[in-house]
Short mmCIF file of C-alpha atoms in Angstrom, two decimals:
data_model
loop_
_atom_site.label_atom_id
_atom_site.label_comp_id
_atom_site.label_asym_id
_atom_site.label_seq_id
_atom_site.Cartn_x
_atom_site.Cartn_y
_atom_site.Cartn_z
CA MET H 129 89.69 155.50 70.07
CA ASN H 130 86.70 156.45 72.23
CA THR H 131 85.98 153.08 73.44
CA PRO H 132 88.83 151.34 74.59
CA ASP H 133 89.33 147.53 73.80
CA TYR H 134 89.80 146.32 77.50
CA ARG H 135 90.03 142.42 76.07
CA ARG H 136 92.92 143.77 74.06
CA ILE H 137 94.72 145.74 77.10
CA VAL H 138 94.24 142.51 79.34
CA ARG H 139 95.67 140.22 76.33
CA ASP H 140 98.90 142.80 76.29
CA GLY H 141 99.49 143.01 79.87
CA LEU H 142 99.17 139.03 80.30
CA TRP H 143 100.89 137.82 77.08
CA ASP H 144 101.28 139.76 73.87
CA ASN H 145 102.89 143.01 75.48
CA ASN H 146 104.30 141.26 78.66
CA VAL H 147 106.80 143.59 80.59
CA VAL H 148 109.61 140.87 80.26
CA PHE H 149 108.93 138.35 77.75
CA ALA H 150 108.10 140.91 74.90
CA GLN H 151 108.96 144.47 76.25
CA MET H 152 112.58 143.21 77.68
CA LEU H 153 112.10 145.88 80.20
CA ALA H 154 112.74 145.05 84.26
CA LEU H 155 115.60 143.01 84.21
CA CYS H 156 117.23 144.68 86.71
CA PRO H 157 115.10 144.23 89.50
CA LEU H 158 114.15 140.85 87.79
CA LEU H 159 117.41 138.95 87.63
CA ALA H 160 118.41 140.35 91.29
CA VAL H 161 115.62 138.72 92.91
CA THR H 162 114.11 135.70 91.07
CA SER H 163 116.55 133.34 93.09
CA THR H 164 112.59 131.62 94.29
CA ALA H 165 109.61 131.90 93.54
CA THR H 166 108.66 133.21 96.51
CA ASN H 167 110.89 136.12 95.96
CA GLY H 168 109.37 137.05 93.06
CA LEU H 169 105.74 136.57 93.92
CA GLY H 170 106.99 139.24 96.62
CA LEU H 171 108.40 141.90 94.05
CA GLY H 172 105.28 141.08 91.55
CA LEU H 173 103.13 141.86 94.11
CA ALA H 174 104.50 145.47 95.60
CA THR H 175 105.42 146.35 91.70
CA SER H 176 101.60 145.75 90.70
CA PHE H 177 100.16 147.51 93.42
CA VAL H 178 103.00 150.49 92.74
CA MET H 179 102.12 150.31 89.00
CA ILE H 180 98.07 150.45 89.67
CA VAL H 181 98.75 153.65 91.81
CA SER H 182 101.03 155.41 89.67
CA ALA H 183 98.69 154.71 86.18
CA LEU H 184 95.99 156.21 88.55
CA VAL H 185 97.88 159.32 89.38
CA ILE H 186 99.12 160.11 86.04
CA SER H 187 95.77 159.65 84.14
CA VAL H 188 94.17 162.06 86.31
CA LEU H 189 96.67 164.66 85.69
CA ARG H 190 97.25 163.22 82.20
CA THR H 191 96.05 166.82 80.63
CA GLN H 192 97.92 168.90 82.79
CA ILE H 193 101.64 166.80 82.10
CA THR H 194 103.38 168.65 78.96
CA PRO H 195 105.72 166.56 77.13
CA GLU H 196 108.93 168.79 78.04
CA VAL H 197 108.66 168.21 81.69
CA ARG H 198 106.53 164.55 81.59
CA ILE H 199 109.93 162.12 82.76
CA PRO H 200 110.93 164.25 85.73
CA VAL H 201 107.40 164.46 86.78
CA PHE H 202 106.54 160.59 86.27
CA VAL H 203 109.87 159.81 88.28
CA LEU H 204 108.77 162.42 90.69
CA LEU H 205 105.51 160.67 91.32
CA ILE H 206 106.59 157.19 91.03
CA ALA H 207 109.47 157.73 94.00
CA ALA H 208 107.06 159.29 96.13
CA ILE H 209 104.48 156.65 95.62
CA VAL H 210 107.15 153.84 96.22
CA THR H 211 108.05 155.87 99.40
CA LEU H 212 104.60 156.03 100.84
CA VAL H 213 104.33 152.48 99.95
CA ASP H 214 107.36 151.64 102.10
CA MET H 215 106.72 153.82 105.32
CA ALA H 216 102.92 152.64 105.02
CA MET H 217 103.30 148.83 104.85
CA ASN H 218 106.60 149.71 107.22
CA ALA H 219 103.86 151.11 110.23
CA TRP H 220 100.87 149.10 109.37
CA LEU H 221 102.04 145.80 107.72
CA HIS H 222 105.15 145.27 109.80
CA GLU H 223 105.02 141.60 109.31
CA LEU H 224 104.67 141.87 105.68
CA HIS H 225 107.39 144.87 105.46
CA LYS H 226 110.21 142.48 106.80
CA VAL H 227 110.22 140.20 104.09
CA LEU H 228 109.43 142.90 101.29
CA GLY H 229 110.87 145.20 102.45
CA LEU H 230 114.19 144.59 100.57
CA PHE H 231 112.68 144.32 97.47
CA ILE H 232 110.58 147.43 97.74
CA PRO H 233 113.30 150.53 96.90
CA LEU H 234 114.05 147.96 93.85
CA ILE H 235 110.65 149.59 92.28
CA VAL H 236 111.90 152.95 91.78
CA THR H 237 114.43 151.73 89.50
CA ASN H 238 112.18 149.23 87.61
CA CYS H 239 111.64 151.20 84.14
CA ALA H 240 108.28 148.94 83.54
CA ILE H 241 106.63 151.34 85.66
CA LEU H 242 107.74 154.48 83.53
CA GLY H 243 107.38 152.84 80.66
CA ARG H 244 103.52 151.68 81.29
CA ALA H 245 103.13 155.84 82.35
CA GLU H 246 104.80 157.12 79.24
CA SER H 247 103.43 154.76 76.72
CA PHE H 248 99.65 154.49 78.46
CA ALA H 249 98.69 155.98 81.49
CA SER H 250 99.61 159.50 79.96
CA ARG H 251 97.66 159.03 77.05
CA GLN H 252 94.49 157.04 78.17
CA PRO H 253 91.60 157.94 80.75
CA VAL H 254 91.46 156.83 84.08
CA LEU H 255 89.54 153.35 83.69
CA PRO H 256 91.62 152.09 81.27
CA SER H 257 94.74 153.21 82.39
CA LEU H 258 94.08 151.37 85.50
CA VAL H 259 93.47 148.30 83.46
CA ASP H 260 96.43 148.36 82.06
CA GLY H 261 98.25 149.06 85.52
CA ALA H 262 96.31 145.68 86.79
CA THR H 263 97.13 143.90 83.62
CA MET H 264 100.90 144.56 83.13
CA GLY H 265 101.50 144.17 86.72
CA ALA H 266 99.97 140.21 86.80
CA GLY H 267 101.89 139.86 83.82
CA PHE H 268 105.17 140.84 85.37
CA THR H 269 104.37 138.80 88.31
CA ALA H 270 103.34 135.79 86.27
CA ALA H 271 107.04 136.66 84.57
CA LEU H 272 108.16 136.69 87.99
CA VAL H 273 107.02 133.77 89.11
CA VAL H 274 107.67 131.42 86.46
CA LEU H 275 111.13 132.66 86.13
CA GLY H 276 111.67 132.26 89.76
CA ALA H 277 110.39 128.42 89.91
CA VAL H 278 112.38 127.87 86.85
CA ARG H 279 115.34 128.90 88.79
CA GLU H 280 114.36 127.67 91.89
CA ILE H 281 114.07 123.82 91.34
CA THR H 282 116.83 123.92 89.02
CA GLY H 283 119.24 126.02 91.15
CA SER H 284 118.07 124.18 94.66
CA GLY H 285 115.59 121.36 94.03
CA THR H 286 112.86 123.42 96.08
CA LEU H 287 109.82 125.71 94.90
CA PHE H 288 108.13 128.54 96.78
CA ALA H 289 110.61 127.82 99.80
CA ASN H 290 109.99 130.39 102.65
CA ALA H 291 106.29 131.04 101.35
CA SER H 292 104.96 131.12 104.45
CA LEU H 293 106.99 134.05 105.32
CA LEU H 294 105.53 135.77 102.70
CA LEU H 295 101.96 134.67 102.69
CA GLY H 296 101.64 133.47 105.91
CA GLU H 297 101.05 130.08 107.62
CA THR H 298 98.19 128.82 105.72
CA PHE H 299 100.11 128.98 102.18
CA GLY H 300 102.84 126.70 103.85
CA PHE H 301 101.42 124.01 101.42
CA LEU H 302 103.04 125.89 98.68
CA GLU H 303 106.65 125.00 100.13
CA LEU H 304 107.62 121.88 98.13
CA THR H 305 111.00 120.27 97.50
CA ILE H 306 110.51 119.00 93.89
CA ILE H 307 114.02 117.03 93.84
CA PRO H 308 115.07 115.18 97.18
CA ASP H 309 118.41 115.78 98.15
CA TYR H 310 119.32 117.81 95.11
CA ARG H 311 123.24 119.25 95.83
CA GLY H 312 122.14 122.19 94.10
CA PHE H 313 123.10 123.93 90.89
CA LEU H 314 125.10 127.36 91.90
CA LEU H 315 125.13 129.19 88.37
CA MET H 316 120.99 128.73 88.59
CA VAL H 317 120.89 130.87 91.75
CA LEU H 318 123.27 133.17 90.68
CA PRO H 319 122.57 136.09 88.49
CA PRO H 320 124.07 134.25 85.09
CA GLY H 321 121.54 131.79 85.74
CA GLY H 322 118.70 134.87 85.62
CA PHE H 323 120.08 135.34 81.81
CA LEU H 324 119.98 131.63 81.27
CA ALA H 325 116.24 130.91 81.95
CA THR H 326 115.52 133.99 80.72
CA GLY H 327 116.54 133.12 77.57
CA PHE H 328 115.02 129.76 77.79
CA LEU H 329 111.34 131.38 78.63
CA LEU H 330 112.19 133.77 76.16
CA ALA H 331 112.87 131.28 72.84
CA GLY H 332 109.69 129.39 74.68
CA LYS H 333 107.34 132.05 74.14
CA ARG H 334 108.71 132.51 70.94
CA LEU H 335 108.25 128.84 70.13
CA LEU H 336 104.38 129.20 71.33
CA ASP H 337 103.74 132.25 69.45
CA ALA H 338 104.85 131.09 66.16
CA ARG H 339 103.09 127.98 66.23
CA ALA H 340 99.78 129.72 67.42
CA LYS H 341 100.44 132.00 64.32
CA ARG H 342 101.29 128.81 62.24
CA ARG H 343 97.59 127.26 63.41
CA GLU H 344 95.69 129.64 62.25
CA VAL H 345 97.11 129.96 58.84
CA VAL H 346 96.55 126.40 58.60
CA VAL H 347 92.83 126.47 59.90
CA GLY H 348 92.43 128.99 56.46
CA ALA H 349 92.34 132.21 58.79
CA PRO H 350 88.81 132.47 59.51
CA VAL H 351 87.13 135.49 57.80
CA HIS H 352 85.39 136.33 61.47
CA GLY H 353 82.60 138.26 60.93
CA MET A 47 93.96 159.55 68.76
CA SER A 48 92.03 162.79 69.21
CA THR A 49 94.82 165.39 70.99
CA PRO A 50 93.09 168.61 71.85
CA ALA A 51 95.03 171.26 71.00
CA ILE A 52 97.71 172.50 73.70
CA PRO A 53 96.51 175.98 75.03
CA SER A 54 99.55 178.25 74.04
CA TYR A 55 100.52 179.01 77.66
CA ARG A 56 101.65 175.41 78.26
CA LYS A 57 104.13 176.04 75.55
CA ARG A 58 106.20 178.31 77.86
CA VAL A 59 109.34 177.63 80.17
CA GLY A 60 107.29 179.63 82.82
CA TYR A 61 104.31 177.04 83.10
CA HIS A 62 106.68 173.60 82.52
CA ALA A 63 108.50 174.95 85.34
CA THR A 64 105.46 176.26 87.81
CA PHE A 65 104.30 172.68 87.00
CA LEU A 66 107.54 170.80 87.80
CA GLY A 67 107.53 173.01 91.06
CA ILE A 68 104.06 172.31 91.73
CA ILE A 69 104.76 168.60 91.58
CA ALA A 70 107.64 168.59 93.44
CA LEU A 71 105.85 170.80 96.15
CA LEU A 72 102.83 168.11 96.14
CA SER A 73 104.88 164.87 96.51
CA SER A 74 106.99 166.26 99.16
CA ALA A 75 103.93 167.10 100.89
CA ALA A 76 102.63 163.50 100.57
CA LEU A 77 105.90 162.33 101.79
CA VAL A 78 105.65 164.48 104.68
CA ILE A 79 102.47 163.51 105.77
CA GLY A 80 103.02 160.08 105.18
CA ASN A 81 106.19 160.23 107.56
CA LEU A 82 104.26 162.15 110.37
CA ARG A 83 101.20 159.75 109.88
CA THR A 84 103.78 156.80 110.44
CA GLN A 85 106.77 157.51 111.87
CA ASP A 86 105.48 157.08 115.31
CA GLU A 87 104.16 153.65 114.52
CA ILE A 88 107.37 152.38 112.96
CA ALA A 89 109.73 153.65 116.11
CA LEU A 90 106.74 150.98 118.15
CA ARG A 91 107.24 148.69 115.75
CA HIS A 92 110.91 148.95 115.99
CA LEU A 93 110.93 149.13 119.64
CA GLU A 94 108.32 145.53 119.28
CA ASP A 95 111.07 144.14 117.12
CA MET A 96 114.10 144.72 119.32
CA GLN A 97 112.13 143.69 122.38
CA ALA A 98 111.39 140.52 120.17
CA SER A 99 114.99 140.02 119.18
CA LEU A 100 116.31 140.41 122.70
CA SER A 101 114.00 138.15 124.21
CA GLN A 102 115.45 135.85 121.35
CA VAL A 103 119.62 136.29 122.63
CA ILE A 104 118.42 136.68 126.85
CA PRO A 105 116.24 133.94 127.98
CA ALA A 106 113.67 135.65 130.07
CA THR A 107 114.37 132.96 133.03
CA LEU A 108 117.96 135.06 133.70
CA HIS A 109 116.73 138.21 134.31
CA ASP A 110 113.86 140.21 136.53
CA ASN A 111 114.43 143.66 135.09
CA ALA A 112 113.62 145.36 131.94
CA PRO A 113 116.98 145.36 129.89
CA LEU A 114 115.58 147.87 127.07
CA HIS A 115 115.41 150.74 129.81
CA GLU A 116 118.85 149.35 131.33
CA VAL A 117 120.81 150.90 128.90
CA ALA A 118 125.03 151.46 129.45
CA ARG A 119 126.84 153.15 126.47
CA LEU A 120 130.50 152.37 125.87
CA PRO A 121 132.66 153.83 123.25
CA ALA A 122 132.19 151.23 119.94
CA PRO A 123 135.14 149.38 119.16
CA PHE A 124 136.84 150.29 115.94
CA GLY A 125 135.69 149.17 112.76
CA MET A 126 131.54 150.22 113.40
CA ARG A 127 129.89 153.64 112.34
CA ALA A 128 128.39 154.08 115.25
CA SER A 129 130.59 155.93 118.00
CA GLU A 130 129.19 154.31 121.35
CA VAL A 131 127.18 151.05 121.79
CA GLU A 132 123.97 150.64 123.77
CA VAL A 133 124.64 147.69 125.68
CA TYR A 134 121.35 146.38 127.55
CA ARG A 135 121.87 144.91 130.65
CA ALA A 136 119.76 141.98 132.02
CA ALA A 137 119.67 141.63 135.56
CA ARG A 138 118.53 139.29 138.73
CA ASN A 139 118.23 140.45 141.82
CA GLY A 140 120.22 143.95 140.69
CA GLU A 141 122.85 141.27 139.49
CA ILE A 142 123.91 141.05 135.64
CA ALA A 143 123.17 137.92 134.87
CA ALA A 144 123.44 138.50 131.16
CA VAL A 145 123.89 141.13 128.62
CA ALA A 146 123.10 142.43 124.93
CA PHE A 147 124.09 144.77 122.58
CA ARG A 148 123.88 146.04 118.82
CA ILE A 149 127.38 144.78 116.48
CA THR A 150 127.54 145.92 113.60
CA ALA A 151 129.29 143.79 110.49
CA PRO A 152 130.65 146.65 108.31
CA ASN A 153 131.92 144.05 105.43
CA GLY A 154 128.38 142.69 104.63
CA TYR A 155 128.30 141.97 100.59
CA SER A 156 125.76 144.63 100.24
CA GLY A 157 126.08 147.16 102.79
CA PRO A 158 126.49 147.23 107.05
CA ILE A 159 124.69 144.34 108.77
CA GLN A 160 122.83 144.92 112.19
CA LEU A 161 123.08 142.34 114.63
CA ILE A 162 122.40 141.73 118.30
CA MET A 163 124.31 139.35 120.33
CA GLY A 164 123.68 138.09 124.13
CA VAL A 165 126.60 137.32 126.27
CA ASP A 166 126.33 136.20 129.70
CA ARG A 167 128.10 136.38 132.85
CA ASP A 168 131.34 133.89 131.71
CA GLY A 169 131.43 135.54 128.47
CA ARG A 170 129.53 132.83 126.29
CA VAL A 171 127.42 133.83 123.66
CA LEU A 172 123.39 133.30 124.26
CA GLY A 173 122.42 134.10 120.86
CA VAL A 174 123.06 136.43 117.74
CA ARG A 175 120.14 137.40 115.54
CA VAL A 176 120.22 139.55 112.57
CA LEU A 177 118.31 143.01 113.21
CA SER A 178 118.87 144.46 109.73
CA HIS A 179 120.84 143.43 106.59
CA ALA A 180 120.67 143.87 102.64
CA GLU A 181 122.28 140.75 101.75
CA THR A 182 121.15 139.17 98.20
CA PRO A 183 117.46 137.36 98.80
CA GLY A 184 117.83 133.44 98.26
CA LEU A 185 121.96 133.45 99.20
CA GLY A 186 122.92 135.76 102.09
CA ASP A 187 119.56 136.00 103.66
CA LYS A 188 120.30 132.42 105.52
CA ILE A 189 122.02 134.60 107.88
CA GLU A 190 118.37 135.12 109.31
CA VAL A 191 116.97 132.28 111.41
CA ALA A 192 113.54 132.14 109.71
CA ARG A 193 115.61 130.85 106.39
CA SER A 194 118.42 128.75 108.46
CA PRO A 195 119.12 127.82 111.64
CA TRP A 196 122.70 128.69 110.83
CA ILE A 197 122.63 131.46 113.16
CA ARG A 198 122.11 129.20 116.36
CA GLY A 199 125.86 127.96 115.30
CA PHE A 200 127.16 130.46 117.67
CA ASP A 201 125.67 129.36 120.77
CA GLY A 202 127.52 128.57 123.77
CA LEU A 203 130.95 129.62 122.11
CA SER A 204 132.91 132.18 123.94
CA LEU A 205 136.30 133.41 123.31
CA ALA A 206 138.01 130.97 125.80
CA ASP A 207 136.61 127.85 124.16
CA THR A 208 136.84 128.79 120.60
CA PRO A 209 140.51 130.39 119.74
CA ARG A 210 141.27 132.87 117.81
CA GLU A 211 141.57 131.01 114.63
CA GLU A 212 138.88 129.41 114.25
CA TRP A 213 136.86 132.06 114.69
CA ARG A 214 136.33 132.00 110.49
CA VAL A 215 134.70 130.74 108.01
CA LYS A 216 135.21 127.26 106.93
CA LYS A 217 136.61 128.45 103.35
CA ASP A 218 139.32 130.60 105.43
CA GLY A 219 140.25 127.55 107.55
CA GLY A 220 138.14 128.42 110.74
CA ARG A 221 134.74 126.36 111.84
CA PHE A 222 132.07 128.42 110.79
CA ASP A 223 129.70 127.10 107.41
CA GLN A 224 129.80 129.20 104.94
CA PHE A 225 126.47 129.49 102.26
CA THR A 226 126.66 128.11 98.93
CA GLY A 227 127.13 130.77 96.89
CA ALA A 228 127.62 133.07 99.57
CA THR A 229 130.58 133.63 101.52
CA ILE A 230 131.33 137.29 102.34
CA THR A 231 127.93 137.57 104.20
CA PRO A 232 128.48 135.06 106.71
CA ARG A 233 132.52 135.50 106.82
CA ALA A 234 131.26 139.09 107.98
CA VAL A 235 128.75 137.75 110.88
CA VAL A 236 131.25 135.53 112.26
CA GLY A 237 134.19 138.66 112.07
CA ALA A 238 131.62 140.89 113.69
CA VAL A 239 130.49 138.36 116.66
CA HIS A 240 134.28 137.53 117.45
CA GLU A 241 134.36 141.10 117.18
CA GLY A 242 131.55 141.48 120.26
CA LEU A 243 132.94 139.08 122.44
CA GLN A 244 136.45 140.72 122.41
CA PHE A 245 134.16 143.87 122.71
CA PHE A 246 132.89 142.10 125.93
CA GLN A 247 136.03 140.97 127.57
CA ARG A 248 137.40 144.25 127.14
CA HIS A 249 134.42 146.15 128.95
CA ARG A 250 133.80 142.91 131.28
CA ASP A 251 134.26 144.83 135.01
CA ALA A 252 131.82 147.98 133.41
CA LEU A 253 129.17 145.92 132.18
CA LEU A 254 128.50 143.70 135.17
CA ALA A 255 128.85 146.31 137.90
CA PRO A 256 125.67 145.49 140.00
CA LEU A 257 122.82 148.06 139.00
CA PRO A 258 122.24 150.57 141.63
CA LYS A 259 119.46 149.95 143.74
CA ALA A 260 117.60 152.83 142.22
CA GLY A 261 117.96 151.52 138.38
CA VAL A 262 116.40 148.21 140.32
CA GLU A 263 113.28 150.09 142.03
CA SER A 264 112.91 152.22 138.57
CA ALA A 265 112.56 148.63 136.98
CA LYS A 266 109.72 147.32 138.97
#
């Protein structure tokens, strides 16, 4: 494959091969953090950034890395990148770091980044790897935000609470109270709620996929030229 | 997939070891450079944060010195990690009006919680703020003043008007609210604030001793 199929990569990252809903990776930080949509967005953005940078570095080094030492090399590189991001944000984006700081060390434990390094960036040229990193990151962020939103609405009746802490005052309008005077449903805020919500969302995605497939058959699976 | 033939030298153990070593060296070099480039900036940011939280726990109207430069060191109470506590003394006309110090709640849900609290001459809490913590996002982080007004509940309390058995969360029979889904975090904070007030009580005389004249001048 000399000309990488970018449309395929984007589709894979966002839907078909979504980190959470298809590969079932990164569930540890996912369940820990997505008690609100804002937290999910924060972790998603930080993870995407690390994913893009690690895709770049590993793709540049891909011809030098041998299969025998690839895992320690990936882990080293990813850990170094995460630490650098952490330090740089602490120094120059201090306000953001105060909010996101909690999540950044969690990124090292994210097997999705290692997974992409192993299965994509170490085999593909730089540009496709960057696109893959960006869309996988976007897919992960979307999954986190959706899951966070579901848990936040059912668990505490709000949506994007504290978004202005993360994104600045201009995004204060995102903070919604969906269910006024909600007593709260603790189960959804705690980790078990994360499992439940993930399960339902997974089932939903399968349903959508199955329906799309059925429709294709009904229409007669067009022989597109 | 056109995998180019791997040159034979890359199959040797020596190559793997050297390559891994080089990557380790490069990563640590990058980290060292990053640390050198950022450490001053980070220290500065922390100082600003400290100044900001200090001004939240001691109202600026109470003092005319720079409490961050008026530091008294005292042995830490039992249960805290650090061996001594830095006490920032806010003075007006050389007389101590209030003090602020860092306390640690060692028994947070996920590790110690660092707090700063301000206490006035009479042993009343002026304010408590969280400096750093690793509590569960969305549950335990309601101890941050930006997320919940809970921590303001300590303002104005003192050992004199709140008996020992009320320094607990409601679940344990005290007067402080716990959070939905997080009792351990507020319990730890309440315990630490109580500890802090006892600490102030024990060292009251030393802390409230008037500043030496030289100290006043250096602060000007």
